[in-house]
XYZ file of C-alpha atoms in Angstrom:
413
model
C 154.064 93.323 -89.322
C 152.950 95.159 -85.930
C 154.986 96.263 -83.093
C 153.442 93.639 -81.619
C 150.268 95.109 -79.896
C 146.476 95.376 -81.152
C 145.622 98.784 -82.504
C 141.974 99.785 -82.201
C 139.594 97.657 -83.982
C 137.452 99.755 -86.496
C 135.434 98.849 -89.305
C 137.560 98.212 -92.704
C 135.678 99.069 -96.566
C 134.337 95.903 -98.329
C 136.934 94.690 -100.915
C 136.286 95.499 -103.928
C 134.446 92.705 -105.955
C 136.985 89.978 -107.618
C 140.334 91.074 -105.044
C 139.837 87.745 -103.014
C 138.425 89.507 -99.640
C 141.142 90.822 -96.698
C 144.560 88.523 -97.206
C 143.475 86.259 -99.756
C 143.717 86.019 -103.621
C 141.590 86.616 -106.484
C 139.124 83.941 -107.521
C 137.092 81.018 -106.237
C 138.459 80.122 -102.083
C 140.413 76.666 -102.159
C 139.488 73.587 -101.680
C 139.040 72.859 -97.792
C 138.825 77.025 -96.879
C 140.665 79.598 -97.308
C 143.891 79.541 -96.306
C 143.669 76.031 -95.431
C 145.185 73.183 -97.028
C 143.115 70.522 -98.190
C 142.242 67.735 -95.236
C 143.372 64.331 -95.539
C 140.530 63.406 -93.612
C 138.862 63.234 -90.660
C 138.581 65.836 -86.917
C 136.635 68.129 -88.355
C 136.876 68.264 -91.777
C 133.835 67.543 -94.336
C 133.625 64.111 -95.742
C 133.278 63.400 -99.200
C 130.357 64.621 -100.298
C 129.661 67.064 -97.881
C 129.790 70.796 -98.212
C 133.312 72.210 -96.569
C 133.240 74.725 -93.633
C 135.854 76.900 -94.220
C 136.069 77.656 -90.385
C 136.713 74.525 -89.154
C 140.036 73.942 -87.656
C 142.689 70.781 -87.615
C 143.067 67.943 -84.704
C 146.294 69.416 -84.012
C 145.100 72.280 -81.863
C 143.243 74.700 -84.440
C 146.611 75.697 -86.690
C 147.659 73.408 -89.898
C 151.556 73.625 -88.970
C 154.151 74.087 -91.829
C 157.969 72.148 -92.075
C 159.029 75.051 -89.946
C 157.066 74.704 -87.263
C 155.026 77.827 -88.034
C 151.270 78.946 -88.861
C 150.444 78.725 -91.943
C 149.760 81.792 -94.308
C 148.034 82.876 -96.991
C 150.124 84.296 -100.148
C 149.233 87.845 -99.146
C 150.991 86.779 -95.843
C 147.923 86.811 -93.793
C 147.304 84.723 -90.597
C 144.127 82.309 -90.552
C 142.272 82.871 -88.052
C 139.853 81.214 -85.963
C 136.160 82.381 -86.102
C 135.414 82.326 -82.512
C 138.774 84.600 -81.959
C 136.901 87.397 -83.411
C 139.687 89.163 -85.452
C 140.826 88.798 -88.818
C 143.904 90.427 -90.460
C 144.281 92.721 -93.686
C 146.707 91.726 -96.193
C 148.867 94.712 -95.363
C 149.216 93.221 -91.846
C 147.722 96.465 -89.928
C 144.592 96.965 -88.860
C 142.175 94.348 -87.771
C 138.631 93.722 -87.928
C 135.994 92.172 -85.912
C 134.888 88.924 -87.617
C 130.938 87.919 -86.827
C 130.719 84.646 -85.324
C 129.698 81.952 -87.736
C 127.217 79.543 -87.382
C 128.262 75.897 -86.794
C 131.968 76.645 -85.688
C 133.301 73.585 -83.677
C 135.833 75.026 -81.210
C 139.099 72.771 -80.761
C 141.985 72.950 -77.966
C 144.324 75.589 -79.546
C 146.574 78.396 -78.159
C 144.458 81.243 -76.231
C 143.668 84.317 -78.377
C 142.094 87.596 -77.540
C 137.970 87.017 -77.041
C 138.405 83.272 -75.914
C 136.444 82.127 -72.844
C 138.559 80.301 -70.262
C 136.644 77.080 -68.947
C 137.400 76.729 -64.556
C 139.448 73.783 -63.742
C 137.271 71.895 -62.495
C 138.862 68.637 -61.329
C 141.666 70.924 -59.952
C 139.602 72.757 -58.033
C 138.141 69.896 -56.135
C 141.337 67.814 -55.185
C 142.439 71.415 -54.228
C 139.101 71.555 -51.483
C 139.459 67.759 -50.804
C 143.292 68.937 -49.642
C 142.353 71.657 -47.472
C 139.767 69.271 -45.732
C 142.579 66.479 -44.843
C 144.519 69.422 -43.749
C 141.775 70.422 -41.374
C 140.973 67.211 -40.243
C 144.688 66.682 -39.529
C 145.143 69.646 -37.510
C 141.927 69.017 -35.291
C 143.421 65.623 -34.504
C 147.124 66.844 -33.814
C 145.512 68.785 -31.332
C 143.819 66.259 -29.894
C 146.548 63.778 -29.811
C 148.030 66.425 -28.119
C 146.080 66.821 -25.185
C 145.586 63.295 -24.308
C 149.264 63.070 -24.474
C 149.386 65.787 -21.892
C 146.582 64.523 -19.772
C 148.297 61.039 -19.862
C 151.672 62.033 -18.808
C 149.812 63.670 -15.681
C 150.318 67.022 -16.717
C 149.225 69.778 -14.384
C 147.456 73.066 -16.133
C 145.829 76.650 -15.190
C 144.394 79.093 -15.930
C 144.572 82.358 -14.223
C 144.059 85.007 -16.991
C 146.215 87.790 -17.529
C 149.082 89.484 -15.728
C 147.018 90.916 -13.185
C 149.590 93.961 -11.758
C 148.830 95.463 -15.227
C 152.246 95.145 -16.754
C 153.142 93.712 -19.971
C 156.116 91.811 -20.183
C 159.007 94.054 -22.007
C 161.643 92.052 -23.421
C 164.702 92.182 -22.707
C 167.977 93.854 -24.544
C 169.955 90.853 -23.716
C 171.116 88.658 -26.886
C 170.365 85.065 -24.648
C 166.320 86.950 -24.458
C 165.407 88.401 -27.798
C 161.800 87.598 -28.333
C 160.560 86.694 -32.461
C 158.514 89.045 -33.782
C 154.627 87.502 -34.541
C 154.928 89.880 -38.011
C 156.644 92.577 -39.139
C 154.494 95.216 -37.989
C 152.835 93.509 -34.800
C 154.293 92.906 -30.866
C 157.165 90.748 -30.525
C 155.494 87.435 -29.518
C 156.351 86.144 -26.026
C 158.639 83.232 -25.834
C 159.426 81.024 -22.429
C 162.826 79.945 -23.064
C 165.949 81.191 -25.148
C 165.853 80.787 -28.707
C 167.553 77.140 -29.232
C 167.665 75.549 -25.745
C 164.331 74.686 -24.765
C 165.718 73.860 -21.204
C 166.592 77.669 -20.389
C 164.108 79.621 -18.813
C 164.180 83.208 -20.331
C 164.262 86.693 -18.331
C 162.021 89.260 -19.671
C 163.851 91.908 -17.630
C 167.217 90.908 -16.956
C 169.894 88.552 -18.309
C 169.474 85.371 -15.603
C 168.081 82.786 -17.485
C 166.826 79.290 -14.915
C 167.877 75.981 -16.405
C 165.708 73.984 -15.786
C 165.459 69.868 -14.128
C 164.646 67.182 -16.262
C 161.343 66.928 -14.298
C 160.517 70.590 -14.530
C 159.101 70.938 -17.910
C 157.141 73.967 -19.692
C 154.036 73.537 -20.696
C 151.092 75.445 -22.142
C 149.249 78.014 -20.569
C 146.403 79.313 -22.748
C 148.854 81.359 -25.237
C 151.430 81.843 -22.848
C 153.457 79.306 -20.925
C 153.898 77.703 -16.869
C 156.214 75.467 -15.552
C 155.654 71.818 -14.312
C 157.277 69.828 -12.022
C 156.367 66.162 -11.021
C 157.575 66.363 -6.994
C 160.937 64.503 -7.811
C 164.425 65.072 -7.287
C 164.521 66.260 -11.202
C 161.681 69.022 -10.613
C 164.174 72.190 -10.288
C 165.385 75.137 -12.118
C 168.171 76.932 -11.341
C 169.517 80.115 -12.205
C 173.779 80.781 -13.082
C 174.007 83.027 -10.030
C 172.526 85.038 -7.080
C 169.432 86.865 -8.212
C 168.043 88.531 -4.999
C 169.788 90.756 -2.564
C 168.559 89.717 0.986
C 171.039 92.548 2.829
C 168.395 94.966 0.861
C 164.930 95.284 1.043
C 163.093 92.674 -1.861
C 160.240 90.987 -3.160
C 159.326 87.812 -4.877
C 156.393 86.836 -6.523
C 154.882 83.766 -8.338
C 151.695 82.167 -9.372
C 151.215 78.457 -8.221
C 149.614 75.529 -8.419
C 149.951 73.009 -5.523
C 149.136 69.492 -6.764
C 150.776 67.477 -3.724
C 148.162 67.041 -0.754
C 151.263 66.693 1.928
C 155.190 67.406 2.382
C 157.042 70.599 1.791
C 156.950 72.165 -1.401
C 158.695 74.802 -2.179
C 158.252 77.520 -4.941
C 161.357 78.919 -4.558
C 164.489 79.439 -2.857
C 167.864 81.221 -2.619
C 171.390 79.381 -2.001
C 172.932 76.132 -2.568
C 175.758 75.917 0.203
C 174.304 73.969 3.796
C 171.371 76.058 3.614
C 168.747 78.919 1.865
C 168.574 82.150 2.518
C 164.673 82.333 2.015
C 162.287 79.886 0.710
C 158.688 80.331 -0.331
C 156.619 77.606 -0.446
C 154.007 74.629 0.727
C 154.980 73.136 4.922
C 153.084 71.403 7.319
C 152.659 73.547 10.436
C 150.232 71.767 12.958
C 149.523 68.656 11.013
C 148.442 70.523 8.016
C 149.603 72.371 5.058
C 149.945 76.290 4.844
C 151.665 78.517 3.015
C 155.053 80.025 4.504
C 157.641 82.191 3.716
C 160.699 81.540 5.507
C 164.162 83.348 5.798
C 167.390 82.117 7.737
C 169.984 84.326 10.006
C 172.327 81.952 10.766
C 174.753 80.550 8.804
C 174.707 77.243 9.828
C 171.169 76.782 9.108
C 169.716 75.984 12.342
C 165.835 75.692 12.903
C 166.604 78.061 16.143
C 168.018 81.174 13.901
C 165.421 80.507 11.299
C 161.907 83.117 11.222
C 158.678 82.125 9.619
C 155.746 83.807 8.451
C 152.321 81.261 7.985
C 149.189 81.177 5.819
C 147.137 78.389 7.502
C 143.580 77.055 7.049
C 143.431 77.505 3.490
C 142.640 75.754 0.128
C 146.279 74.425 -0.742
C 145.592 71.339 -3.348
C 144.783 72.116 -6.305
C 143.909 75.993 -6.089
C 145.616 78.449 -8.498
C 147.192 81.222 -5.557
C 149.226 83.862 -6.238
C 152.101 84.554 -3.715
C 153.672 87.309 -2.528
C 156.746 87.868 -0.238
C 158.721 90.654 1.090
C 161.655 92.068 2.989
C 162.036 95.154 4.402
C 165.382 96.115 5.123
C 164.570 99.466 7.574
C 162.089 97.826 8.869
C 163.995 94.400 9.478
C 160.604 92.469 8.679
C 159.318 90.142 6.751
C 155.568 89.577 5.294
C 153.784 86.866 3.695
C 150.799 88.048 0.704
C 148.253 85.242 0.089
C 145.792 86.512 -3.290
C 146.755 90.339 -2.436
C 145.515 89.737 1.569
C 148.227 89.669 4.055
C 148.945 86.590 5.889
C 151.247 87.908 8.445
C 154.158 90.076 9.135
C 156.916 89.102 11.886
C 160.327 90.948 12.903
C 163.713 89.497 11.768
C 167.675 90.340 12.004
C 169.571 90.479 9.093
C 169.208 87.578 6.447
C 172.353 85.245 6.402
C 173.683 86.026 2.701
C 173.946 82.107 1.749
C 176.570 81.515 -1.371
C 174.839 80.223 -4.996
C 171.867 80.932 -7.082
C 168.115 81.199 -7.192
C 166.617 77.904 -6.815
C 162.971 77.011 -9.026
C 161.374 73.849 -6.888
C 163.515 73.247 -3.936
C 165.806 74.047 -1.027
C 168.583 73.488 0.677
C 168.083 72.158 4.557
C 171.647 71.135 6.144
C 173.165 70.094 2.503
C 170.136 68.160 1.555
C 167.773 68.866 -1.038
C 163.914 69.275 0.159
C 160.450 70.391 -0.967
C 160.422 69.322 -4.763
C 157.538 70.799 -6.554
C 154.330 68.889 -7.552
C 152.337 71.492 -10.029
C 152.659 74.315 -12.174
C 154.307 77.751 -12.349
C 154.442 80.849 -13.583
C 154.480 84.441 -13.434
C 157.850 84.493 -11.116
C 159.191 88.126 -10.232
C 161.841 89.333 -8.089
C 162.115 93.031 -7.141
C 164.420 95.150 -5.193
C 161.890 96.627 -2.999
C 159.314 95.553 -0.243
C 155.748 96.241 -1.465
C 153.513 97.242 1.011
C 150.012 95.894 1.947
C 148.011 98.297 -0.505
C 150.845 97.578 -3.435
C 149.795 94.017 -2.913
C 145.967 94.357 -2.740
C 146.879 96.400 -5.981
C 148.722 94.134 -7.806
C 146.714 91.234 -7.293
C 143.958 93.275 -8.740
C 145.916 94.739 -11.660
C 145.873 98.345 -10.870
C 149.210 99.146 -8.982
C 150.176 102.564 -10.007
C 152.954 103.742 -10.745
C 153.629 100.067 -11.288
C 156.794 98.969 -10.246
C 159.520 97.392 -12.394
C 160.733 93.711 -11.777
C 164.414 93.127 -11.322
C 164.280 89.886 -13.028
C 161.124 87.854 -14.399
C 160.350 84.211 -16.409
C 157.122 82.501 -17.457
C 154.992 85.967 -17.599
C 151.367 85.859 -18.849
């Protein structure tokens, strides 16, 4: 026996004349080859008649099988072996010998040995393309299902690259915020709500997550997300508490999408009690719609102690804008950014601190709900700080150095 690998093949002496050859006997091979017991009939064995081929093999898979279930040997305890194998054993089990292949050798299915040729699969092989093609196929349509869902349900979508004040969105440390990782060694891959509630906005830099409406959906935006709201009473989002300080200087910030050629609309707001404490938004001044930014500095929420700042005369249906609005606590101002240009700028006394959260959507005029959104959202930063006309210009354009750090932020792209 071996320790069970192949030593290296060499060339053995011829036996010597009347020994039998390697493994076998002395005297004339038996009937039906040597080593082999003689054939019934039939698969491959010679008919009556016919001259036997001693390296023909069995219908059984090459191997005549004895009561035990084992391969057959010769009486000097040699293996037979199949010609096309290429190796034949000595009778002292050692060292093996190549074996020339012999003419008319018919090769039946048996176990694989050392020198066989493996045929390709080929039947395999195509039901495995033909399965890969349905998959295709069924992935190009699931898209497209997909869409014309959207597009049918009136969904509102666009497209306004990047985040264009050059930040990247940095995740937040919070447990309610952890982002999923695209791989192990890549950037953590932006998500738009908190892992298992698809109805919580999440904050990149803070903790304040915005639930959001039943009417205020996310949708896609390229590979990053927006907001969508049909211009109902369900098209809000609403944070847990008070996100901006208006007895400080601030900004907010958000990329829209105005859908909804008349009415208020309003972006956001701040306060739930009988009235806001700013709102940014879509209101018809003059017959038309601009874009204003509004704060209040009384607390009953009268139109008299309220101060407006106005974009008028511009594109507001339809028309991807980024906004822009500030407070300036030493200056006791506010100002109104329309695409990085400034709108206006008007003088104000202190902001009326109105009780409850950040509002996605809508506002609160005299315990009423107005302005629901119609269109999308995204990109929606708060900062405790009033940028000033060339911070705007620069952040519309992406290159506002040193760039500043949101206090809060949701639906970045």
């Amino acid at each position: 026996m071996t320790d069970g690998t192949n030593p290296p093949s060499h060339p053995q002496p011829e036996p010597a004349p009347g020994s039998g050859g390697y493994g076998f006997p002395p005297g004339p091979p038996a009937q039906g080859g040597y080593g082999y017991p003689t054939p019934s009939a039939g698969y491959g064995y010679p008919q009556a008649g016919q001259q036997p081929n001693p390296y023909q093999q069995d219908a059984g898979g090459g191997y005549p099988q004895g009561a035990g279930a084992g391969y057959q040997q010769d009486p000097a305890g040699g293996y037979p072996q199949d010609a096309g194998a290429g190796y034949q054993q000595d009778a002292g089990g050692g060292q093996w010998a190549t074996a020339p292949a012999q003419p008319g050798f018919t090769r039946l299915a048996g176990p694989d040995l050392p020198g066989t040729s493996q045929q390709p699969d080929w039947e395999a092989m195509a039901d495995r393309s033909a399965a890969e093609r349905r998959k295709k196929r069924l992935w190009t349509l699931g898209g497209g299902v997909t869409v014309l869902a959207l597009l049918a349900g009136g969904g509102t979508f666009f497209l306004l690259g990047g985040d264009e004040d050059g930040q990247d969105a940095q995740p937040s440390n919070s447990a309610s915020a952890s982002p999923e990782p695209d791989d192990a060694k890549g950037p953590a891959a932006y998500t738009a709500t908190v892992a298992g509630d698809d109805t919580l906005l999440r904050d990149s830099y803070g903790s304040m997550g915005i639930r959001l409406g039943a009417d205020l959906k996310v949708g896609p935006l390229g590979k990053r997300f927006q907001v969508i709201g049909k211009g109902n009473g369900n098209s809000w989002g609403q944070s847990a508490e008070p996100v901006v300080d208006v007895t400080k200087s601030f900004t907010v910030t958000a990329r829209a999408y105005n859908s909804a050629a008349k009415g208020s609309r309003i972006i956001m707001s701040q306060g739930d009690g009988e009235s806001f404490s700013f709102e940014l938004g879509v209101n018809e001044v003059n017959g038309k719609q601009a874009w204003i930014f509004r704060v209040q500095t009384g607390d009953k929420g009268a139109a008299a102690t309220t101060r407006t700042v106005t974009a008028e005369g511009l594109n507001m249906v339809k028309t991807p804008t980024l906004l822009m609005a500030t407070y300036d606590a030493e200056k006791k101002a506010i100002a109104l950014y329309v695409d990085g240009k400034k709108a206006g700028e008007t003088p104000v006394p202190p902001i009326w601190q109105a009780p409850g959260p950040l509002q996605l959507g809508r506002s609160k005029h005299h315990n009423i709900w107005t302005g629901p959104w119609q269109g999308a959202l995204h990109s929606i930063k708060t900062y405790d700080m009033a940028f000033t006309e060339e911070q705007a210009a620069g952040y519309k354009e992406g290159k506002l150095e040193p760039s500043p750090k949101p206090t809060h932020a949701w639906l970045l792209t």
